[in-house]
Amino acid sequence: MLFTNALSLFLPISASLVTPITCLAVETISHRDNNPRSSQTQLASGSAIEYGKVSNSLSWQASGPLYSGCNLSGAKISDCYQLSLSSVATQNLEDYGSSTPRQRTEFLTASAAAGTTHKYQWSYFLKSPVGTSTHFFHLMQLFSRDDGGPILTLDAINGVIAIRDNYRDCSKTGCPSIPLNTFTDKTTIHTVAVTYGSSNGSFKYVITDSATSNVLLSYSASGNMGGNAS
């Protein structure tokens, strides 16, 4: 699975029980809370792409500032990682020499084999204001190395938070979307159950408001869910 943001937060899936992967709070540098960072540990500075591990099964890479511990007002997450990316498109880039440089912060688990079933749960807080465009801005993705790209994603795009499914017809599966402002400035709980495989896979994703337990968005699909996947 992948988390992203005008950055690209990558969070693959792999494990067998409903396990908290990580908890995230996301801000933009230009609108950062002015709370002290004394309770935070800086993991990445934002001057170059950096890499690290949360645990043996969860890694991260970040081209923008990344902290262990959160100081964002409203983010009700105890075990928290806070990240930000500059609103200036030429800053916090993963590869300054690339023809398509990107801002990227990703949390990812180890690859999972086809035929295995995995369940994950994490908390997420996206602080406003967050701009969107017509270009992809992944908040999460199910990534298949066997297929060379994402199977499906959760995107912030054109003012909405939306599921994008690259292997099924959304007019038939009903890929849902919600207004961006119904997702920001609240702690959301994300629950995923996935069985990997090129033909007999399945995927169920539910996002709820942690304060009210109301379901904000849900999506289920079957078929190709990739292999050697995250």
PDB file of C-alpha atoms in Angstrom:
ATOM      1  CA  MET A   1       0.000   0.000   0.000  1.00  0.00           C
ATOM      2  CA  LEU A   2       1.160   3.523  -0.607  1.00  0.00           C
ATOM      3  CA  PHE A   3       0.465   6.762   1.165  1.00  0.00           C
ATOM      4  CA  THR A   4       1.105   9.912  -0.738  1.00  0.00           C
ATOM      5  CA  ASN A   5       0.517  13.619  -0.736  1.00  0.00           C
ATOM      6  CA  ALA A   6       1.719  16.277  -3.179  1.00  0.00           C
ATOM      7  CA  LEU A   7       4.516  14.192  -2.098  1.00  0.00           C
ATOM      8  CA  SER A   8       4.061  10.500  -2.485  1.00  0.00           C
ATOM      9  CA  LEU A   9       3.558   8.583   0.680  1.00  0.00           C
ATOM     10  CA  PHE A  10       4.005   4.928  -0.134  1.00  0.00           C
ATOM     11  CA  LEU A  11       2.596   2.345   2.187  1.00  0.00           C
ATOM     12  CA  PRO A  12       2.532  -1.243   0.937  1.00  0.00           C
ATOM     13  CA  ILE A  13       0.754  -4.050   2.748  1.00  0.00           C
ATOM     14  CA  SER A  14       2.108  -7.267   4.170  1.00  0.00           C
ATOM     15  CA  ALA A  15       1.174  -9.111   7.376  1.00  0.00           C
ATOM     16  CA  SER A  16      -1.495 -11.450   8.529  1.00  0.00           C
ATOM     17  CA  LEU A  17      -3.437  -9.724  11.311  1.00  0.00           C
ATOM     18  CA  VAL A  18      -5.216  -6.412  11.679  1.00  0.00           C
ATOM     19  CA  THR A  19      -2.108  -4.477  12.629  1.00  0.00           C
ATOM     20  CA  PRO A  20      -1.586  -0.719  12.946  1.00  0.00           C
ATOM     21  CA  ILE A  21       0.965   0.126  10.264  1.00  0.00           C
ATOM     22  CA  THR A  22       1.679   3.717  11.139  1.00  0.00           C
ATOM     23  CA  CYS A  23      -0.080   6.934  11.968  1.00  0.00           C
ATOM     24  CA  LEU A  24       0.478  10.038   9.926  1.00  0.00           C
ATOM     25  CA  ALA A  25      -0.150  13.740  10.164  1.00  0.00           C
ATOM     26  CA  VAL A  26       0.404  15.769   7.012  1.00  0.00           C
ATOM     27  CA  GLU A  27       0.934  19.498   6.639  1.00  0.00           C
ATOM     28  CA  THR A  28       2.263  21.941   4.068  1.00  0.00           C
ATOM     29  CA  ILE A  29       5.339  23.958   4.991  1.00  0.00           C
ATOM     30  CA  SER A  30       3.714  27.229   3.999  1.00  0.00           C
ATOM     31  CA  HIS A  31       0.861  26.617   6.464  1.00  0.00           C
ATOM     32  CA  ARG A  32       2.720  24.850   9.283  1.00  0.00           C
ATOM     33  CA  ASP A  33       1.495  25.110  12.867  1.00  0.00           C
ATOM     34  CA  ASN A  34       3.897  27.189  14.955  1.00  0.00           C
ATOM     35  CA  ASN A  35       3.915  24.670  17.789  1.00  0.00           C
ATOM     36  CA  PRO A  36       7.322  23.751  19.263  1.00  0.00           C
ATOM     37  CA  ARG A  37       9.094  20.707  17.863  1.00  0.00           C
ATOM     38  CA  SER A  38      10.687  19.808  21.210  1.00  0.00           C
ATOM     39  CA  SER A  39       8.615  16.623  21.384  1.00  0.00           C
ATOM     40  CA  GLN A  40       9.638  15.570  17.879  1.00  0.00           C
ATOM     41  CA  THR A  41      12.630  13.741  16.432  1.00  0.00           C
ATOM     42  CA  GLN A  42      13.643  14.748  12.919  1.00  0.00           C
ATOM     43  CA  LEU A  43      14.119  11.766  10.616  1.00  0.00           C
ATOM     44  CA  ALA A  44      14.611  13.621   7.317  1.00  0.00           C
ATOM     45  CA  SER A  45      15.602  17.235   6.678  1.00  0.00           C
ATOM     46  CA  GLY A  46      14.036  17.808   3.269  1.00  0.00           C
ATOM     47  CA  SER A  47      17.314  18.737   1.594  1.00  0.00           C
ATOM     48  CA  ALA A  48      17.709  15.353  -0.141  1.00  0.00           C
ATOM     49  CA  ILE A  49      15.983  11.983  -0.319  1.00  0.00           C
ATOM     50  CA  GLU A  50      16.606  10.025   2.903  1.00  0.00           C
ATOM     51  CA  TYR A  51      15.719   6.485   3.972  1.00  0.00           C
ATOM     52  CA  GLY A  52      14.954   4.663   7.203  1.00  0.00           C
ATOM     53  CA  LYS A  53      12.923   2.027   9.022  1.00  0.00           C
ATOM     54  CA  VAL A  54      10.107   2.188  11.543  1.00  0.00           C
ATOM     55  CA  SER A  55      10.377  -1.571  12.120  1.00  0.00           C
ATOM     56  CA  ASN A  56      11.598  -4.676  10.313  1.00  0.00           C
ATOM     57  CA  SER A  57       8.379  -4.721   8.285  1.00  0.00           C
ATOM     58  CA  LEU A  58       7.922  -0.995   7.653  1.00  0.00           C
ATOM     59  CA  SER A  59      10.341   1.349   5.876  1.00  0.00           C
ATOM     60  CA  TRP A  60      10.198   4.976   4.804  1.00  0.00           C
ATOM     61  CA  GLN A  61      11.788   7.298   2.276  1.00  0.00           C
ATOM     62  CA  ALA A  62      11.356  11.058   2.347  1.00  0.00           C
ATOM     63  CA  SER A  63      12.410  13.963   0.158  1.00  0.00           C
ATOM     64  CA  GLY A  64      10.660  16.425   2.482  1.00  0.00           C
ATOM     65  CA  PRO A  65      10.926  17.015   6.240  1.00  0.00           C
ATOM     66  CA  LEU A  66       9.793  14.011   8.289  1.00  0.00           C
ATOM     67  CA  TYR A  67       9.437  13.826  12.077  1.00  0.00           C
ATOM     68  CA  SER A  68       8.672  11.140  14.603  1.00  0.00           C
ATOM     69  CA  GLY A  69       6.055  12.725  16.849  1.00  0.00           C
ATOM     70  CA  CYS A  70       3.378  15.213  15.815  1.00  0.00           C
ATOM     71  CA  ASN A  71       2.584  18.757  16.935  1.00  0.00           C
ATOM     72  CA  LEU A  72      -0.342  19.550  14.622  1.00  0.00           C
ATOM     73  CA  SER A  73      -3.409  20.954  16.345  1.00  0.00           C
ATOM     74  CA  GLY A  74      -6.323  18.560  15.911  1.00  0.00           C
ATOM     75  CA  ALA A  75      -4.272  15.480  15.070  1.00  0.00           C
ATOM     76  CA  LYS A  76      -5.444  12.944  17.645  1.00  0.00           C
ATOM     77  CA  ILE A  77      -2.792  10.319  16.943  1.00  0.00           C
ATOM     78  CA  SER A  78      -0.538   8.925  19.656  1.00  0.00           C
ATOM     79  CA  ASP A  79       2.115   7.006  17.676  1.00  0.00           C
ATOM     80  CA  CYS A  80       2.571   9.599  14.968  1.00  0.00           C
ATOM     81  CA  TYR A  81       4.844  10.611  12.079  1.00  0.00           C
ATOM     82  CA  GLN A  82       4.552  14.139  10.720  1.00  0.00           C
ATOM     83  CA  LEU A  83       5.597  15.065   7.214  1.00  0.00           C
ATOM     84  CA  SER A  84       5.475  18.133   5.037  1.00  0.00           C
ATOM     85  CA  LEU A  85       6.358  19.202   1.516  1.00  0.00           C
ATOM     86  CA  SER A  86       6.975  22.657   0.182  1.00  0.00           C
ATOM     87  CA  SER A  87       4.331  24.326  -1.973  1.00  0.00           C
ATOM     88  CA  VAL A  88       7.264  25.399  -4.183  1.00  0.00           C
ATOM     89  CA  ALA A  89       7.493  22.733  -6.882  1.00  0.00           C
ATOM     90  CA  THR A  90      11.285  22.995  -7.170  1.00  0.00           C
ATOM     91  CA  GLN A  91      11.906  22.203  -3.487  1.00  0.00           C
ATOM     92  CA  ASN A  92      11.976  18.895  -1.559  1.00  0.00           C
ATOM     93  CA  LEU A  93      12.552  16.931  -4.753  1.00  0.00           C
ATOM     94  CA  GLU A  94      13.447  13.242  -4.827  1.00  0.00           C
ATOM     95  CA  ASP A  95      15.819  13.563  -7.796  1.00  0.00           C
ATOM     96  CA  TYR A  96      16.882  17.022  -8.886  1.00  0.00           C
ATOM     97  CA  GLY A  97      18.594  15.616 -11.979  1.00  0.00           C
ATOM     98  CA  SER A  98      15.628  13.614 -13.240  1.00  0.00           C
ATOM     99  CA  SER A  99      13.482  14.667 -16.203  1.00  0.00           C
ATOM    100  CA  THR A 100      10.432  14.086 -13.966  1.00  0.00           C
ATOM    101  CA  PRO A 101      11.548  15.049 -10.428  1.00  0.00           C
ATOM    102  CA  ARG A 102       8.973  14.489  -7.689  1.00  0.00           C
ATOM    103  CA  GLN A 103       8.373  15.369  -4.093  1.00  0.00           C
ATOM    104  CA  ARG A 104       8.086  12.022  -2.353  1.00  0.00           C
ATOM    105  CA  THR A 105       7.498  10.714   1.145  1.00  0.00           C
ATOM    106  CA  GLU A 106       6.578   7.058   1.410  1.00  0.00           C
ATOM    107  CA  PHE A 107       5.993   4.465   4.090  1.00  0.00           C
ATOM    108  CA  LEU A 108       6.124   0.925   2.721  1.00  0.00           C
ATOM    109  CA  THR A 109       5.964  -2.629   3.973  1.00  0.00           C
ATOM    110  CA  ALA A 110       7.770  -5.634   2.586  1.00  0.00           C
ATOM    111  CA  SER A 111       6.495  -7.309  -0.566  1.00  0.00           C
ATOM    112  CA  ALA A 112       3.590  -9.744  -0.235  1.00  0.00           C
ATOM    113  CA  ALA A 113       3.151 -12.822  -2.412  1.00  0.00           C
ATOM    114  CA  ALA A 114       0.135 -13.639  -4.565  1.00  0.00           C
ATOM    115  CA  GLY A 115      -2.403 -15.780  -2.724  1.00  0.00           C
ATOM    116  CA  THR A 116      -1.701 -14.285   0.710  1.00  0.00           C
ATOM    117  CA  THR A 117      -4.236 -12.260   2.694  1.00  0.00           C
ATOM    118  CA  HIS A 118      -3.302  -9.213   4.744  1.00  0.00           C
ATOM    119  CA  LYS A 119      -5.196  -6.742   6.931  1.00  0.00           C
ATOM    120  CA  TYR A 120      -4.017  -3.296   8.013  1.00  0.00           C
ATOM    121  CA  GLN A 121      -5.269  -0.284   9.880  1.00  0.00           C
ATOM    122  CA  TRP A 122      -3.757   3.188  10.276  1.00  0.00           C
ATOM    123  CA  SER A 123      -4.731   6.721  11.270  1.00  0.00           C
ATOM    124  CA  TYR A 124      -4.240   9.780   9.081  1.00  0.00           C
ATOM    125  CA  PHE A 125      -4.604  13.535   9.462  1.00  0.00           C
ATOM    126  CA  LEU A 126      -4.386  15.892   6.477  1.00  0.00           C
ATOM    127  CA  LYS A 127      -4.171  19.538   7.475  1.00  0.00           C
ATOM    128  CA  SER A 128      -5.826  22.239   5.358  1.00  0.00           C
ATOM    129  CA  PRO A 129      -5.328  24.136   3.205  1.00  0.00           C
ATOM    130  CA  VAL A 130      -4.229  21.516   0.702  1.00  0.00           C
ATOM    131  CA  GLY A 131      -4.427  22.356  -2.978  1.00  0.00           C
ATOM    132  CA  THR A 132      -5.306  19.876  -5.712  1.00  0.00           C
ATOM    133  CA  SER A 133      -4.888  19.844  -9.477  1.00  0.00           C
ATOM    134  CA  THR A 134      -5.654  17.593 -12.424  1.00  0.00           C
ATOM    135  CA  HIS A 135      -2.466  15.620 -11.729  1.00  0.00           C
ATOM    136  CA  PHE A 136      -2.233  12.565  -9.479  1.00  0.00           C
ATOM    137  CA  PHE A 137      -1.617  13.190  -5.794  1.00  0.00           C
ATOM    138  CA  HIS A 138      -1.644   9.778  -4.113  1.00  0.00           C
ATOM    139  CA  LEU A 139      -2.592   9.484  -0.450  1.00  0.00           C
ATOM    140  CA  MET A 140      -2.429   5.676  -0.591  1.00  0.00           C
ATOM    141  CA  GLN A 141      -1.743   3.088  -3.235  1.00  0.00           C
ATOM    142  CA  LEU A 142      -1.770  -0.666  -3.581  1.00  0.00           C
ATOM    143  CA  PHE A 143       1.426  -1.243  -5.549  1.00  0.00           C
ATOM    144  CA  SER A 144       2.295  -4.368  -7.540  1.00  0.00           C
ATOM    145  CA  ARG A 145       5.900  -4.884  -8.549  1.00  0.00           C
ATOM    146  CA  ASP A 146       4.819  -7.721 -10.849  1.00  0.00           C
ATOM    147  CA  ASP A 147       2.613  -5.242 -12.727  1.00  0.00           C
ATOM    148  CA  GLY A 148       5.107  -2.399 -12.570  1.00  0.00           C
ATOM    149  CA  GLY A 149       2.801   0.125 -10.925  1.00  0.00           C
ATOM    150  CA  PRO A 150      -0.216   0.804  -8.716  1.00  0.00           C
ATOM    151  CA  ILE A 151      -3.286  -1.430  -8.881  1.00  0.00           C
ATOM    152  CA  LEU A 152      -5.457   1.228  -7.276  1.00  0.00           C
ATOM    153  CA  THR A 153      -4.962   4.483  -5.411  1.00  0.00           C
ATOM    154  CA  LEU A 154      -6.603   7.007  -3.120  1.00  0.00           C
ATOM    155  CA  ASP A 155      -6.004  10.413  -4.706  1.00  0.00           C
ATOM    156  CA  ALA A 156      -6.535  14.061  -3.864  1.00  0.00           C
ATOM    157  CA  ILE A 157      -7.471  15.471  -7.266  1.00  0.00           C
ATOM    158  CA  ASN A 158      -9.764  18.188  -8.635  1.00  0.00           C
ATOM    159  CA  GLY A 159     -11.038  19.138  -5.176  1.00  0.00           C
ATOM    160  CA  VAL A 160     -12.017  15.619  -4.099  1.00  0.00           C
ATOM    161  CA  ILE A 161     -10.622  12.548  -2.381  1.00  0.00           C
ATOM    162  CA  ALA A 162     -11.207   9.705  -4.830  1.00  0.00           C
ATOM    163  CA  ILE A 163     -10.505   6.047  -5.470  1.00  0.00           C
ATOM    164  CA  ARG A 164      -8.774   5.383  -8.791  1.00  0.00           C
ATOM    165  CA  ASP A 165      -8.794   1.756  -9.990  1.00  0.00           C
ATOM    166  CA  ASN A 166      -6.384   0.972 -12.816  1.00  0.00           C
ATOM    167  CA  TYR A 167      -7.667  -2.570 -13.462  1.00  0.00           C
ATOM    168  CA  ARG A 168     -11.468  -2.278 -13.221  1.00  0.00           C
ATOM    169  CA  ASP A 169     -14.126  -0.124 -14.867  1.00  0.00           C
ATOM    170  CA  CYS A 170     -15.121   2.486 -12.287  1.00  0.00           C
ATOM    171  CA  SER A 171     -18.473   2.952 -14.027  1.00  0.00           C
ATOM    172  CA  LYS A 172     -19.219  -0.620 -12.929  1.00  0.00           C
ATOM    173  CA  THR A 173     -17.416  -0.829  -9.592  1.00  0.00           C
ATOM    174  CA  GLY A 174     -18.509   2.651  -8.499  1.00  0.00           C
ATOM    175  CA  CYS A 175     -15.165   4.174  -7.501  1.00  0.00           C
ATOM    176  CA  PRO A 176     -16.254   6.606  -4.756  1.00  0.00           C
ATOM    177  CA  SER A 177     -15.163  10.182  -4.066  1.00  0.00           C
ATOM    178  CA  ILE A 178     -15.849  12.757  -1.356  1.00  0.00           C
ATOM    179  CA  PRO A 179     -15.198  16.525  -1.199  1.00  0.00           C
ATOM    180  CA  LEU A 180     -11.674  17.340  -0.030  1.00  0.00           C
ATOM    181  CA  ASN A 181     -12.979  19.517   2.818  1.00  0.00           C
ATOM    182  CA  THR A 182     -14.835  16.546   4.339  1.00  0.00           C
ATOM    183  CA  PHE A 183     -11.504  14.723   4.710  1.00  0.00           C
ATOM    184  CA  THR A 184      -9.110  17.421   5.927  1.00  0.00           C
ATOM    185  CA  ASP A 185      -8.600  18.615   9.526  1.00  0.00           C
ATOM    186  CA  LYS A 186      -9.897  15.424  11.097  1.00  0.00           C
ATOM    187  CA  THR A 187      -8.286  12.175  12.151  1.00  0.00           C
ATOM    188  CA  THR A 188      -9.412   9.402   9.839  1.00  0.00           C
ATOM    189  CA  ILE A 189      -9.034   5.657  10.361  1.00  0.00           C
ATOM    190  CA  HIS A 190      -8.144   3.562   7.322  1.00  0.00           C
ATOM    191  CA  THR A 191      -8.801  -0.191   7.270  1.00  0.00           C
ATOM    192  CA  VAL A 192      -7.691  -2.427   4.405  1.00  0.00           C
ATOM    193  CA  ALA A 193      -8.156  -6.151   3.796  1.00  0.00           C
ATOM    194  CA  VAL A 194      -6.430  -7.471   0.682  1.00  0.00           C
ATOM    195  CA  THR A 195      -5.784 -10.841  -0.908  1.00  0.00           C
ATOM    196  CA  TYR A 196      -3.041 -10.533  -3.495  1.00  0.00           C
ATOM    197  CA  GLY A 197      -3.139 -12.324  -6.834  1.00  0.00           C
ATOM    198  CA  SER A 198      -3.338 -11.666 -10.567  1.00  0.00           C
ATOM    199  CA  SER A 199      -6.857 -13.070 -11.002  1.00  0.00           C
ATOM    200  CA  ASN A 200      -8.365 -14.183  -7.686  1.00  0.00           C
ATOM    201  CA  GLY A 201      -7.453 -11.206  -5.553  1.00  0.00           C
ATOM    202  CA  SER A 202      -9.776  -9.079  -3.441  1.00  0.00           C
ATOM    203  CA  PHE A 203      -9.632  -5.671  -1.804  1.00  0.00           C
ATOM    204  CA  LYS A 204     -11.777  -3.900   0.777  1.00  0.00           C
ATOM    205  CA  TYR A 205     -10.987  -0.381   1.989  1.00  0.00           C
ATOM    206  CA  VAL A 206     -12.968   1.633   4.550  1.00  0.00           C
ATOM    207  CA  ILE A 207     -12.220   5.164   5.797  1.00  0.00           C
ATOM    208  CA  THR A 208     -14.013   6.338   8.940  1.00  0.00           C
ATOM    209  CA  ASP A 209     -14.038   9.545  10.972  1.00  0.00           C
ATOM    210  CA  SER A 210     -12.332   8.655  14.262  1.00  0.00           C
ATOM    211  CA  ALA A 211     -14.460  11.150  16.216  1.00  0.00           C
ATOM    212  CA  THR A 212     -17.868   9.957  14.987  1.00  0.00           C
ATOM    213  CA  SER A 213     -17.156   6.483  13.534  1.00  0.00           C
ATOM    214  CA  ASN A 214     -19.057   7.587  10.426  1.00  0.00           C
ATOM    215  CA  VAL A 215     -17.903   5.940   7.200  1.00  0.00           C
ATOM    216  CA  LEU A 216     -16.519   8.610   4.866  1.00  0.00           C
ATOM    217  CA  LEU A 217     -15.592   6.358   1.948  1.00  0.00           C
ATOM    218  CA  SER A 218     -15.494   2.634   1.183  1.00  0.00           C
ATOM    219  CA  TYR A 219     -14.535   0.519  -1.807  1.00  0.00           C
ATOM    220  CA  SER A 220     -14.465  -3.202  -2.575  1.00  0.00           C
ATOM    221  CA  ALA A 221     -13.190  -4.974  -5.670  1.00  0.00           C
ATOM    222  CA  SER A 222     -12.038  -8.385  -6.877  1.00  0.00           C
ATOM    223  CA  GLY A 223      -9.713  -9.605  -9.613  1.00  0.00           C
ATOM    224  CA  ASN A 224      -6.119  -8.520 -10.173  1.00  0.00           C
ATOM    225  CA  MET A 225      -4.545  -7.281  -6.939  1.00  0.00           C
ATOM    226  CA  GLY A 226      -0.989  -7.865  -8.039  1.00  0.00           C
ATOM    227  CA  GLY A 227       1.920  -9.869  -6.738  1.00  0.00           C
ATOM    228  CA  ASN A 228       5.205  -9.043  -5.057  1.00  0.00           C
ATOM    229  CA  ALA A 229       3.065  -6.200  -3.820  1.00  0.00           C
ATOM    230  CA  SER A 230       2.954  -3.540  -1.132  1.00  0.00           C
TER     231      SER A 230
END
